[in-house]
Short mmCIF file of C-alpha atoms in Angstrom, two decimals:
data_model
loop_
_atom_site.label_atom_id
_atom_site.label_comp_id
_atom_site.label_asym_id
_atom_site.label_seq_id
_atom_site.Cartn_x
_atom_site.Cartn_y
_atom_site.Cartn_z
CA UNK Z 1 -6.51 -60.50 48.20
CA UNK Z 2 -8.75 -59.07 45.93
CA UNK Z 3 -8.66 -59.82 41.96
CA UNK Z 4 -7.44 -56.22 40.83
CA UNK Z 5 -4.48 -56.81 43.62
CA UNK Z 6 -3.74 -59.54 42.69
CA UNK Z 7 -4.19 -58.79 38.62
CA UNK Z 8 -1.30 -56.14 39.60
CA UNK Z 9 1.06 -58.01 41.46
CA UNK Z 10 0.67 -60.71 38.17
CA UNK Z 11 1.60 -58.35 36.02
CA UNK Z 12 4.15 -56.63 37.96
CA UNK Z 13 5.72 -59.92 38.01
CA UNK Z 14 5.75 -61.20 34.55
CA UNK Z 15 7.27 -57.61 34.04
CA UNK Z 16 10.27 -58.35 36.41
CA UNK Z 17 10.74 -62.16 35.16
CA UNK Z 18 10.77 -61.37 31.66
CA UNK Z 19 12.56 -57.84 33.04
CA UNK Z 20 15.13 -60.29 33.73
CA UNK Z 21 15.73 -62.17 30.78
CA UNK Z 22 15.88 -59.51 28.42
CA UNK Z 23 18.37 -57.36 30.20
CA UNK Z 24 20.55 -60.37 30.64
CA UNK Z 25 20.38 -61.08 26.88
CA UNK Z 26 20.65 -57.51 26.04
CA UNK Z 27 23.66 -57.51 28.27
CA UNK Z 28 25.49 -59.63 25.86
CA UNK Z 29 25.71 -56.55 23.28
CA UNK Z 30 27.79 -54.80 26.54
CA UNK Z 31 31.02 -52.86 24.60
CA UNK Z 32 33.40 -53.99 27.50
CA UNK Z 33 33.04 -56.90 30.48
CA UNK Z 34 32.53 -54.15 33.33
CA UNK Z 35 29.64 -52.97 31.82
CA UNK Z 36 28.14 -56.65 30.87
CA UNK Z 37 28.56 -57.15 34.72
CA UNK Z 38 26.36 -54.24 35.76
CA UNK Z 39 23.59 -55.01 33.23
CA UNK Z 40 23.81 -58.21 34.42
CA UNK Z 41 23.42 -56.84 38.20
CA UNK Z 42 20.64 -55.03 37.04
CA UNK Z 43 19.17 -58.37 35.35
CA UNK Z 44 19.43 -59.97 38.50
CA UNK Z 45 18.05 -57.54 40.90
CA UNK Z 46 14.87 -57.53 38.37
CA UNK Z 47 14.91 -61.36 39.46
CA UNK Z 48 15.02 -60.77 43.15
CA UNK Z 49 12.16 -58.29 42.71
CA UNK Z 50 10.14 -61.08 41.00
CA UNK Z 51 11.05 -63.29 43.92
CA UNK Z 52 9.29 -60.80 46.27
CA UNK Z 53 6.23 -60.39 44.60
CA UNK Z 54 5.96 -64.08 44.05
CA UNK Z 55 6.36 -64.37 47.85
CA UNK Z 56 3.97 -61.82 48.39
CA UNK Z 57 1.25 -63.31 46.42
CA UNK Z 58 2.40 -67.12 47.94
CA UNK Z 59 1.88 -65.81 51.35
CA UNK Z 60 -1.93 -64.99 50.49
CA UNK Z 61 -2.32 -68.05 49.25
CA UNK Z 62 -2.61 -66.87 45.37
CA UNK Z 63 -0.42 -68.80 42.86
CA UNK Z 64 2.09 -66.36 41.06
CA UNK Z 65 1.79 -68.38 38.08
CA UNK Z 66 -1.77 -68.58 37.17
CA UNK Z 67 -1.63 -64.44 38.72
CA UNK Z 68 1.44 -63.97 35.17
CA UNK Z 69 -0.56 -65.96 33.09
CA UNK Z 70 -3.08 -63.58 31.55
CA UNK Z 71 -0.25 -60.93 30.87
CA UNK Z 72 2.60 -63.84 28.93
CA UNK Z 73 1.54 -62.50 25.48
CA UNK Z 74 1.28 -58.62 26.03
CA UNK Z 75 4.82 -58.71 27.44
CA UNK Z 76 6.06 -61.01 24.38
CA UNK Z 77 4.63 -58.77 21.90
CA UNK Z 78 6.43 -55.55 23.45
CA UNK Z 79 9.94 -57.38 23.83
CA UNK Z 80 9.32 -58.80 20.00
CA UNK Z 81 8.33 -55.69 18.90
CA UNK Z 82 11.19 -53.40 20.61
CA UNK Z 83 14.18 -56.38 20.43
CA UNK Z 84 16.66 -53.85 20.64
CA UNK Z 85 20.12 -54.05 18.14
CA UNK Z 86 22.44 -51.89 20.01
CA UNK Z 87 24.11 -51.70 23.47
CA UNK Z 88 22.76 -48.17 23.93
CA UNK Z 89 19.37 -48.90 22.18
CA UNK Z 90 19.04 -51.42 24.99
CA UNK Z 91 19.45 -49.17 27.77
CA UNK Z 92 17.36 -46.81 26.60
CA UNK Z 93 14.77 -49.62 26.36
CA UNK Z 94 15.46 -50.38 30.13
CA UNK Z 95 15.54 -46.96 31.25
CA UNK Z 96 12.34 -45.48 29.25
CA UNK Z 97 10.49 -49.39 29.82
CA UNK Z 98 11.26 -49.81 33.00
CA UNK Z 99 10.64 -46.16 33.90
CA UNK Z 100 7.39 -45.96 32.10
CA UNK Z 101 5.86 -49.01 34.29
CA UNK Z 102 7.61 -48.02 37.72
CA UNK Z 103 5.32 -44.95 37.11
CA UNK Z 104 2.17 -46.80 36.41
CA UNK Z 105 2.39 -49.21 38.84
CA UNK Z 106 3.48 -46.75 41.47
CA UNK Z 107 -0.22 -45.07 40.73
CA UNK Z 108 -2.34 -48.60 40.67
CA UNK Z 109 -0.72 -49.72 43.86
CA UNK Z 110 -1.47 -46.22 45.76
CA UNK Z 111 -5.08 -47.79 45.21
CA UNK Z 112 -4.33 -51.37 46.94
CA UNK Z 113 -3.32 -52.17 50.74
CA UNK Z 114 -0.30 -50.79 52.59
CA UNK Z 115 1.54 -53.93 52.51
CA UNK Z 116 1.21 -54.57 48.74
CA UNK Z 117 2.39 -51.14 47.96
CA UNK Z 118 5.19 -51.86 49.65
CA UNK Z 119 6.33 -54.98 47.86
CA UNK Z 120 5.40 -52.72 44.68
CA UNK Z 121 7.82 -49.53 45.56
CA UNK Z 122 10.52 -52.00 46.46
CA UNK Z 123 10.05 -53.82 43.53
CA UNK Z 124 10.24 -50.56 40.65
CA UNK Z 125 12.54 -48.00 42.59
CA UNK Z 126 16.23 -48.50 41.87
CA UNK Z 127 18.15 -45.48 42.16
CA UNK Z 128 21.32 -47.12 41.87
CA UNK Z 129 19.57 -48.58 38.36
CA UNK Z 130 18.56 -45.62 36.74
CA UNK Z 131 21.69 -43.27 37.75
CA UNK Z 132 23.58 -46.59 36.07
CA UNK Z 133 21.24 -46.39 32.94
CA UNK Z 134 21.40 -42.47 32.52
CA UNK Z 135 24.92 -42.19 32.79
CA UNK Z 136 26.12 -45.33 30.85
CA UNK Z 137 23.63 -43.21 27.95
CA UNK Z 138 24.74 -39.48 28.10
CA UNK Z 139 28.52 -41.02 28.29
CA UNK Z 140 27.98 -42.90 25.03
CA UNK Z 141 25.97 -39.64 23.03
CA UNK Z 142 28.80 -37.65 24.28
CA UNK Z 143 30.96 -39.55 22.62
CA UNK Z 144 29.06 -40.13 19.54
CA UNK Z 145 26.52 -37.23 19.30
CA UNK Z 146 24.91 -38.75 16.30
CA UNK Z 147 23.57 -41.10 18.43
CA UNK Z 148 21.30 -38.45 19.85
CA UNK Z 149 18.56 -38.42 17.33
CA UNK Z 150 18.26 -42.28 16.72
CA UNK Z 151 17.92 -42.88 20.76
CA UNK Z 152 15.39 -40.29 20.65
CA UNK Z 153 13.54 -41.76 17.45
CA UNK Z 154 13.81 -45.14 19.39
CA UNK Z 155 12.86 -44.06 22.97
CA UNK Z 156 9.41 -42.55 21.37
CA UNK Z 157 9.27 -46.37 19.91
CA UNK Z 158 9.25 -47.47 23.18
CA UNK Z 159 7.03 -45.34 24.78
CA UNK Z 160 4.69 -45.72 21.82
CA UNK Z 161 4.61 -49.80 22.21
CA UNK Z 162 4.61 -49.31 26.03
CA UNK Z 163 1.09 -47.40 25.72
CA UNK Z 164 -0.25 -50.29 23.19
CA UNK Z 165 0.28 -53.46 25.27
CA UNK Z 166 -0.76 -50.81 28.47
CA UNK Z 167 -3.69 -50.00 26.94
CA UNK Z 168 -4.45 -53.42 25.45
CA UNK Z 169 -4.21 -55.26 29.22
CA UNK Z 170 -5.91 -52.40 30.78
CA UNK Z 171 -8.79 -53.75 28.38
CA UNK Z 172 -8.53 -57.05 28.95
CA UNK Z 173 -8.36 -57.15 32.69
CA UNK Z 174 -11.30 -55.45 34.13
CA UNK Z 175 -10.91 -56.09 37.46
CA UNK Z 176 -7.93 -53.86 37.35
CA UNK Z 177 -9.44 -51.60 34.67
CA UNK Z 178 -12.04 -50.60 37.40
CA UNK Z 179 -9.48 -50.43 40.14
CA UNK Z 180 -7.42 -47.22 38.04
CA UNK Z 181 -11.53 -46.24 37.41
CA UNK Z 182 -13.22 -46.62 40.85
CA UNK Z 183 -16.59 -47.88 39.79
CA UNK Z 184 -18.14 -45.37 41.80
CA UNK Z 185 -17.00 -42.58 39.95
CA UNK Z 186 -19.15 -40.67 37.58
CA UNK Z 187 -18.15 -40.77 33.56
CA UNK Z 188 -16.96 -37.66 34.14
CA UNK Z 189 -15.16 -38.07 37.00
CA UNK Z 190 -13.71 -41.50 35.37
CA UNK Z 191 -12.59 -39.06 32.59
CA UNK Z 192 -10.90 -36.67 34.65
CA UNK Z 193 -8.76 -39.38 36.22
CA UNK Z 194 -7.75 -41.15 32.93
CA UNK Z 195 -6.36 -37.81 31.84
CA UNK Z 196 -5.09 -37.01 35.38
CA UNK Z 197 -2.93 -40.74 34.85
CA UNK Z 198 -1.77 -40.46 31.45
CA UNK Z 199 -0.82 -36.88 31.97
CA UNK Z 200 1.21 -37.91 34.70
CA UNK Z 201 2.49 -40.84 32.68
CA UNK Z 202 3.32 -38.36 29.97
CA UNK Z 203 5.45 -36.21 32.05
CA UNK Z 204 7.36 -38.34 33.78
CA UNK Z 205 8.37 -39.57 30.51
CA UNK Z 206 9.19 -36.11 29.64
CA UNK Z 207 11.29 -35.52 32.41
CA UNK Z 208 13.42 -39.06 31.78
CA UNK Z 209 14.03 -37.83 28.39
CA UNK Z 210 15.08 -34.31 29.63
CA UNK Z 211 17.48 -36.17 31.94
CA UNK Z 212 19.56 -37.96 29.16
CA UNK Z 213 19.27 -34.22 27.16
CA UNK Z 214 16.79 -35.88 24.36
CA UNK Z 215 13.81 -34.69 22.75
CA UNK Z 216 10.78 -36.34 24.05
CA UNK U 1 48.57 -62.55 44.80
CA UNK U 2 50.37 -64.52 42.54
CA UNK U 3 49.95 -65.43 38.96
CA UNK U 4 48.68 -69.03 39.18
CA UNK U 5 46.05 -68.00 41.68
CA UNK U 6 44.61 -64.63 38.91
CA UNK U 7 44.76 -67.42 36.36
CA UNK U 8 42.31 -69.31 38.85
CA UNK U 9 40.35 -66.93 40.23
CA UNK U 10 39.90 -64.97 36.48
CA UNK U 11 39.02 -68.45 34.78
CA UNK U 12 36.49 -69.39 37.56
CA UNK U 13 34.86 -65.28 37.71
CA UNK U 14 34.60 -65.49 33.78
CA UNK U 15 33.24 -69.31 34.03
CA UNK U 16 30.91 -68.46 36.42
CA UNK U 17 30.21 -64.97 34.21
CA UNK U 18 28.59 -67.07 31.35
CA UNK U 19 27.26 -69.92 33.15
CA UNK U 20 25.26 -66.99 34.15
CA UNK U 21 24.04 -65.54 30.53
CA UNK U 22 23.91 -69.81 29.40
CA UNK U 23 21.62 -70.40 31.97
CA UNK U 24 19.65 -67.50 31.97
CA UNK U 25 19.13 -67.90 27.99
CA UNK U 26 18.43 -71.73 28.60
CA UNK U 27 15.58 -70.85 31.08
CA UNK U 28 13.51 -69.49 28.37
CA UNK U 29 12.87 -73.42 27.27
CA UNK U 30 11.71 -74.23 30.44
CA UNK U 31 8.23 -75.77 29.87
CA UNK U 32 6.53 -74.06 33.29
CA UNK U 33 7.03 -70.65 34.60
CA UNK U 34 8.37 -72.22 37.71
CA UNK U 35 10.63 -74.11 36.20
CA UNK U 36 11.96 -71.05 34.51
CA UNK U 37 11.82 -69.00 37.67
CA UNK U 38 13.92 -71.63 39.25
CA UNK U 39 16.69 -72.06 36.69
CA UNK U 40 16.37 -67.71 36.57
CA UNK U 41 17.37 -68.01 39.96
CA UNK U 42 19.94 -70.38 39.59
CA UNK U 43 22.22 -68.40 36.83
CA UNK U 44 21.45 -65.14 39.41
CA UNK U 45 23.17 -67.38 41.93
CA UNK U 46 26.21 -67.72 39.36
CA UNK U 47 26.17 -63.80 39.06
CA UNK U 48 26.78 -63.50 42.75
CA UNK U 49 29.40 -66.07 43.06
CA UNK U 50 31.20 -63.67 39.96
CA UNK U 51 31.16 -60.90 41.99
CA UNK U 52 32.81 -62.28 44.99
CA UNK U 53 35.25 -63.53 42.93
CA UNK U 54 35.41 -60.06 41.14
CA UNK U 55 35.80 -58.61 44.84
CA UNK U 56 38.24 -61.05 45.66
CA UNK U 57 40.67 -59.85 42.96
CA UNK U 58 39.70 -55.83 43.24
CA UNK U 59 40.87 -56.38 46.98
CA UNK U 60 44.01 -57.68 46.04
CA UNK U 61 44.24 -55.00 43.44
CA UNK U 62 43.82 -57.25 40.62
CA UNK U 63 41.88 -56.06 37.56
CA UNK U 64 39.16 -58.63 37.39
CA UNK U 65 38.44 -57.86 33.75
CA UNK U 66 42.68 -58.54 32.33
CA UNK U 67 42.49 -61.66 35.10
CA UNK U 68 39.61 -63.01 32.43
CA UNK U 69 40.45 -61.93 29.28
CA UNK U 70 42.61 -64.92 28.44
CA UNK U 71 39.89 -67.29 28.81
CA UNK U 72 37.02 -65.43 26.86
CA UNK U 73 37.78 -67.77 24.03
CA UNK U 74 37.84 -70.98 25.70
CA UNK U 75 34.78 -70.72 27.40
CA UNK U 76 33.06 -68.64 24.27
CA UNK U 77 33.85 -71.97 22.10
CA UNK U 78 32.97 -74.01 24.63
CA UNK U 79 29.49 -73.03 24.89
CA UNK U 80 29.05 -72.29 21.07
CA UNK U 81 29.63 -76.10 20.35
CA UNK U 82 27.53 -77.57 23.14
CA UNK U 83 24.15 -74.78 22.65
CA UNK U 84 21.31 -77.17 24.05
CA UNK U 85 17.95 -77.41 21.76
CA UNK U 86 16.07 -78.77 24.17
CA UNK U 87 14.98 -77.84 28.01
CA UNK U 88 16.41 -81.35 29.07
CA UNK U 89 19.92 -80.65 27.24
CA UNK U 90 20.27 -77.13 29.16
CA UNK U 91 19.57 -78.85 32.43
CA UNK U 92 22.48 -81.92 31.55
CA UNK U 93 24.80 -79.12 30.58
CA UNK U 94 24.71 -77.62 33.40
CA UNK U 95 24.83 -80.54 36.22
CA UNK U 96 27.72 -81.97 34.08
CA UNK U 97 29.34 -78.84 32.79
CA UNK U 98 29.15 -77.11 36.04
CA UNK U 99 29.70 -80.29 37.81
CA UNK U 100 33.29 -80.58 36.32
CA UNK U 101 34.31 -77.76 36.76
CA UNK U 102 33.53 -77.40 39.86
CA UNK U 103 35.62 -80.78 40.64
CA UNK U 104 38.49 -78.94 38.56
CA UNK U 105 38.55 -75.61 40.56
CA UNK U 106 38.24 -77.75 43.37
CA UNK U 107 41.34 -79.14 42.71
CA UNK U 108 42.96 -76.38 41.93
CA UNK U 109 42.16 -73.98 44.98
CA UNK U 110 43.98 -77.16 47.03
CA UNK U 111 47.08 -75.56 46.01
CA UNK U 112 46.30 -71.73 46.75
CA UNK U 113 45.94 -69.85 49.76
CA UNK U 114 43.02 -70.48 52.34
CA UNK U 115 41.75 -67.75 51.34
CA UNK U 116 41.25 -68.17 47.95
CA UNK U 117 40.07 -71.68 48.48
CA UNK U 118 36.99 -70.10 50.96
CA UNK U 119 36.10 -68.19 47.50
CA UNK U 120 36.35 -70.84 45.28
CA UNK U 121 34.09 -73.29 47.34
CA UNK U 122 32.21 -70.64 48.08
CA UNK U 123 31.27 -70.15 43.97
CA UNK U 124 31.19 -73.55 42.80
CA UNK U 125 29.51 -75.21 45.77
CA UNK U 126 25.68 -75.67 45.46
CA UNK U 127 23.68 -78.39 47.00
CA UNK U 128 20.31 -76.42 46.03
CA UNK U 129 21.20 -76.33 42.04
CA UNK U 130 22.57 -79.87 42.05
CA UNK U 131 19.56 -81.18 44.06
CA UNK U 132 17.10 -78.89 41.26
CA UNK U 133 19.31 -80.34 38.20
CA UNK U 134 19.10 -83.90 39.39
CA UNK U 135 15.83 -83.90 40.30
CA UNK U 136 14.33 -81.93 36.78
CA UNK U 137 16.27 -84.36 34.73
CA UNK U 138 15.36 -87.74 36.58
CA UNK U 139 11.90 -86.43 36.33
CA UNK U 140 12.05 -85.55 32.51
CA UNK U 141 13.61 -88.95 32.24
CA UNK U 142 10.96 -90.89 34.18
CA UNK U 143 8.10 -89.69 32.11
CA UNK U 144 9.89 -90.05 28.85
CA UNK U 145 12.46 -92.62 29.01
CA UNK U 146 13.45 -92.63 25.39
CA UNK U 147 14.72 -89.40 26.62
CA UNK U 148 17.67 -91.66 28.61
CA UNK U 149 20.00 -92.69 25.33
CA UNK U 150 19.67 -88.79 24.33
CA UNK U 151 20.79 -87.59 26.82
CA UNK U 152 23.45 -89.93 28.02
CA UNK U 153 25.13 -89.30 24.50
CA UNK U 154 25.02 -85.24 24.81
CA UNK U 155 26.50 -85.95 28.67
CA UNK U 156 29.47 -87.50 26.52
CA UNK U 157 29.50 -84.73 24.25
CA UNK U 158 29.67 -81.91 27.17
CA UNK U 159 32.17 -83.64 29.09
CA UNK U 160 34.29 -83.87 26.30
CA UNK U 161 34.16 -80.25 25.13
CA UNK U 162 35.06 -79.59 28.77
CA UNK U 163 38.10 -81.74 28.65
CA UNK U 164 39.28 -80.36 24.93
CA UNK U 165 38.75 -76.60 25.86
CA UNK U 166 40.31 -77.50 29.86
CA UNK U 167 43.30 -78.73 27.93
CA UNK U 168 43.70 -76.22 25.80
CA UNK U 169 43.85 -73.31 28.64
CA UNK U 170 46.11 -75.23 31.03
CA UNK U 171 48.18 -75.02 27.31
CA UNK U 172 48.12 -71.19 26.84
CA UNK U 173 48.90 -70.98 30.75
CA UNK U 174 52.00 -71.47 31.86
CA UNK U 175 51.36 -70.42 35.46
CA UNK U 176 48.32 -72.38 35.73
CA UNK U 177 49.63 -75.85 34.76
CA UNK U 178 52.63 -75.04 36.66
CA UNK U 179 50.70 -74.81 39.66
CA UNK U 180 48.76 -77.79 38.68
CA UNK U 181 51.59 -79.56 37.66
CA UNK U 182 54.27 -78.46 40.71
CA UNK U 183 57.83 -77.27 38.99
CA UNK U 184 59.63 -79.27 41.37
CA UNK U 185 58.40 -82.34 40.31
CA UNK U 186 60.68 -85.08 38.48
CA UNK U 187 58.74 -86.19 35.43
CA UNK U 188 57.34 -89.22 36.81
CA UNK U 189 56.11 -87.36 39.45
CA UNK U 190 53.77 -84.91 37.53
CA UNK U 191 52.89 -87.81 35.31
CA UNK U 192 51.68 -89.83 38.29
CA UNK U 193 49.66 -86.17 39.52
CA UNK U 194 48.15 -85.90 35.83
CA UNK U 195 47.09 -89.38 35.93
CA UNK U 196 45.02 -88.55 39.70
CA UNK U 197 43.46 -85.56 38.33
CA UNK U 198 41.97 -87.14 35.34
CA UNK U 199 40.86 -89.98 37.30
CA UNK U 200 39.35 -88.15 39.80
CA UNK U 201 37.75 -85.88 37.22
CA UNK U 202 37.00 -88.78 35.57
CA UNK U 203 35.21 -90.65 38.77
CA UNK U 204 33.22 -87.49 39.59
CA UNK U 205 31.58 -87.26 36.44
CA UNK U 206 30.56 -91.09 36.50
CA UNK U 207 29.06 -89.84 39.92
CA UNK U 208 27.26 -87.73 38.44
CA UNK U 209 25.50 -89.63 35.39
CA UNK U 210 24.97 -92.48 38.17
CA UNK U 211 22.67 -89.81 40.31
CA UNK U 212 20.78 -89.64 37.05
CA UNK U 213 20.82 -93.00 36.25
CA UNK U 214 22.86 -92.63 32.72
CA UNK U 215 25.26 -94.71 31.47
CA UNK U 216 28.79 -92.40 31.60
#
């Protein structure tokens, strides 16, 4: 398994863990027990996901620990930084968050081998999440359409400290810095793709927003 | 389904509910990522056992959510007066906490239908967990044995919360301690059943501190 693989699969990882242990402590703001249960689901099945990758990366011999390592202090920094105060701030956390990085990894793994971006899709593509997520957040601005303009305020927060700590590992880790870049690639070329990425990144944002009926 | 058996089932699904969101909080002061990972995985485990329970009463057309609401308090209390502050005190709480209780539902399932003691085993029954608690702690223990007073005195402390708050919900339940207790009893009778209980309750947590080699 090469380094950039295996920087991705690290990350992805640490994502899910600490995926998990935020959700299940932002689950604790739930309004009513039902809901507390399906956040916790959610929490869980982030858990499960970490399970697989950790497998993954065990089966080639890698260990999933020293893989997290490098990316402990970019993920603290986002969850300190966006610690949300509000059952709906939280799932708009999860839903922009976790939306945001299903995107991004979805584009580094297209660059690795079949059977990694495998473990990858299974690990980021919940439908049954997301539908949860959406709905749980257009139910509650429905209800209290005030709400509106702070989630939207907070969801740019998000995406905003998302970017940072994406930019900042993408810096740090050059193995999978060139992986995104293909060292062969002209400047130009390297150019071209960075915009191609964060465009995409941009409007897939877009369209979550447009989903729950915010301004991105 | 009668009412004894929702007192059960919603004391055991709401029990096994914050064991879920105690453990999963705990985790974060696990001193290794794997260590984390593995009590993570553990308080998932819980999560699952709630929502067979939660199944088990939805297919009986009980509302899982009422069947807990009278214990929210108990348990709530419970775990705000025994919060560990150290990675060794989350791992005692749990092998004794869980350990109990587990002997207690135990107990009580006896007296239900067969089918309600396959759930309750079912949730409360974990050779992996025990095995991971016991082995952490003797561990922990073995390479800092001042650690062995400590933590033989917060044992004390956890089963003792467990008996006060136990107490005080077989109180507020009628239903519960009648089932427990067996209406057609004389007196003596549900003395002399009290008195087996606690001793047996009583014997399985000396077990217990014996596997870690604490005094009880």
């Amino acid at each position: 398994m090469n380094d950039a693989t295996i920087d991705l699969l690290g990350v992805l990882a640490y994502g899910e863990l600490t995926a998990f242990f935020k959700l299940s402590s932002d689950a604790e703001l739930a309004p009513t027990l039902s809901a507390k249960t399906a956040l916790a689901r959610i929490a869980a099945d982030e858990l499960v996901h970490h399970e697989q990758i950790r497998a993954h990366l065990g089966a080639a011999g890698v260990d999933a620990d020293a893989a997290m390592q490098p990316f402990v202090s970019a993920f603290e920094e986002f969850h300190e930084r966006t610690a949300p105060s509000t059952w709906f701030e939280g799932l708009v956390k999860a839903y922009v968050g976790d939306g945001f990085a299903a995107d991004f990894y979805h584009k580094v793994a297209e660059l690795t081998d079949a059977e990694t971006q495998a473990v990858v899709v299974r690990a980021v593509d919940s439908q049954a999440r997301e539908d949860f997520l959406v709905n749980s957040i257009k139910a509650g601005i429905a209800a209290d359409p005030s709400l509106s303009h702070r989630l939207a305020l907070w969801a740019r927060r998000i995406m905003g400290e998302a970017l940072s700590q994406g930019h900042r590992v993408a810096a740090t880790r050059p193995a999978l810095g060139e992986l995104i870049l293909n060292s062969s690639d002209s400047d130009q070329a390297s150019i071209t793709r960075l915009t191609t990425i964060f465009g995409d990144l941009t409007s897939g944002h877009m369209e979550r927003m447009a989903r729950l009926g915010l301004d991105a």
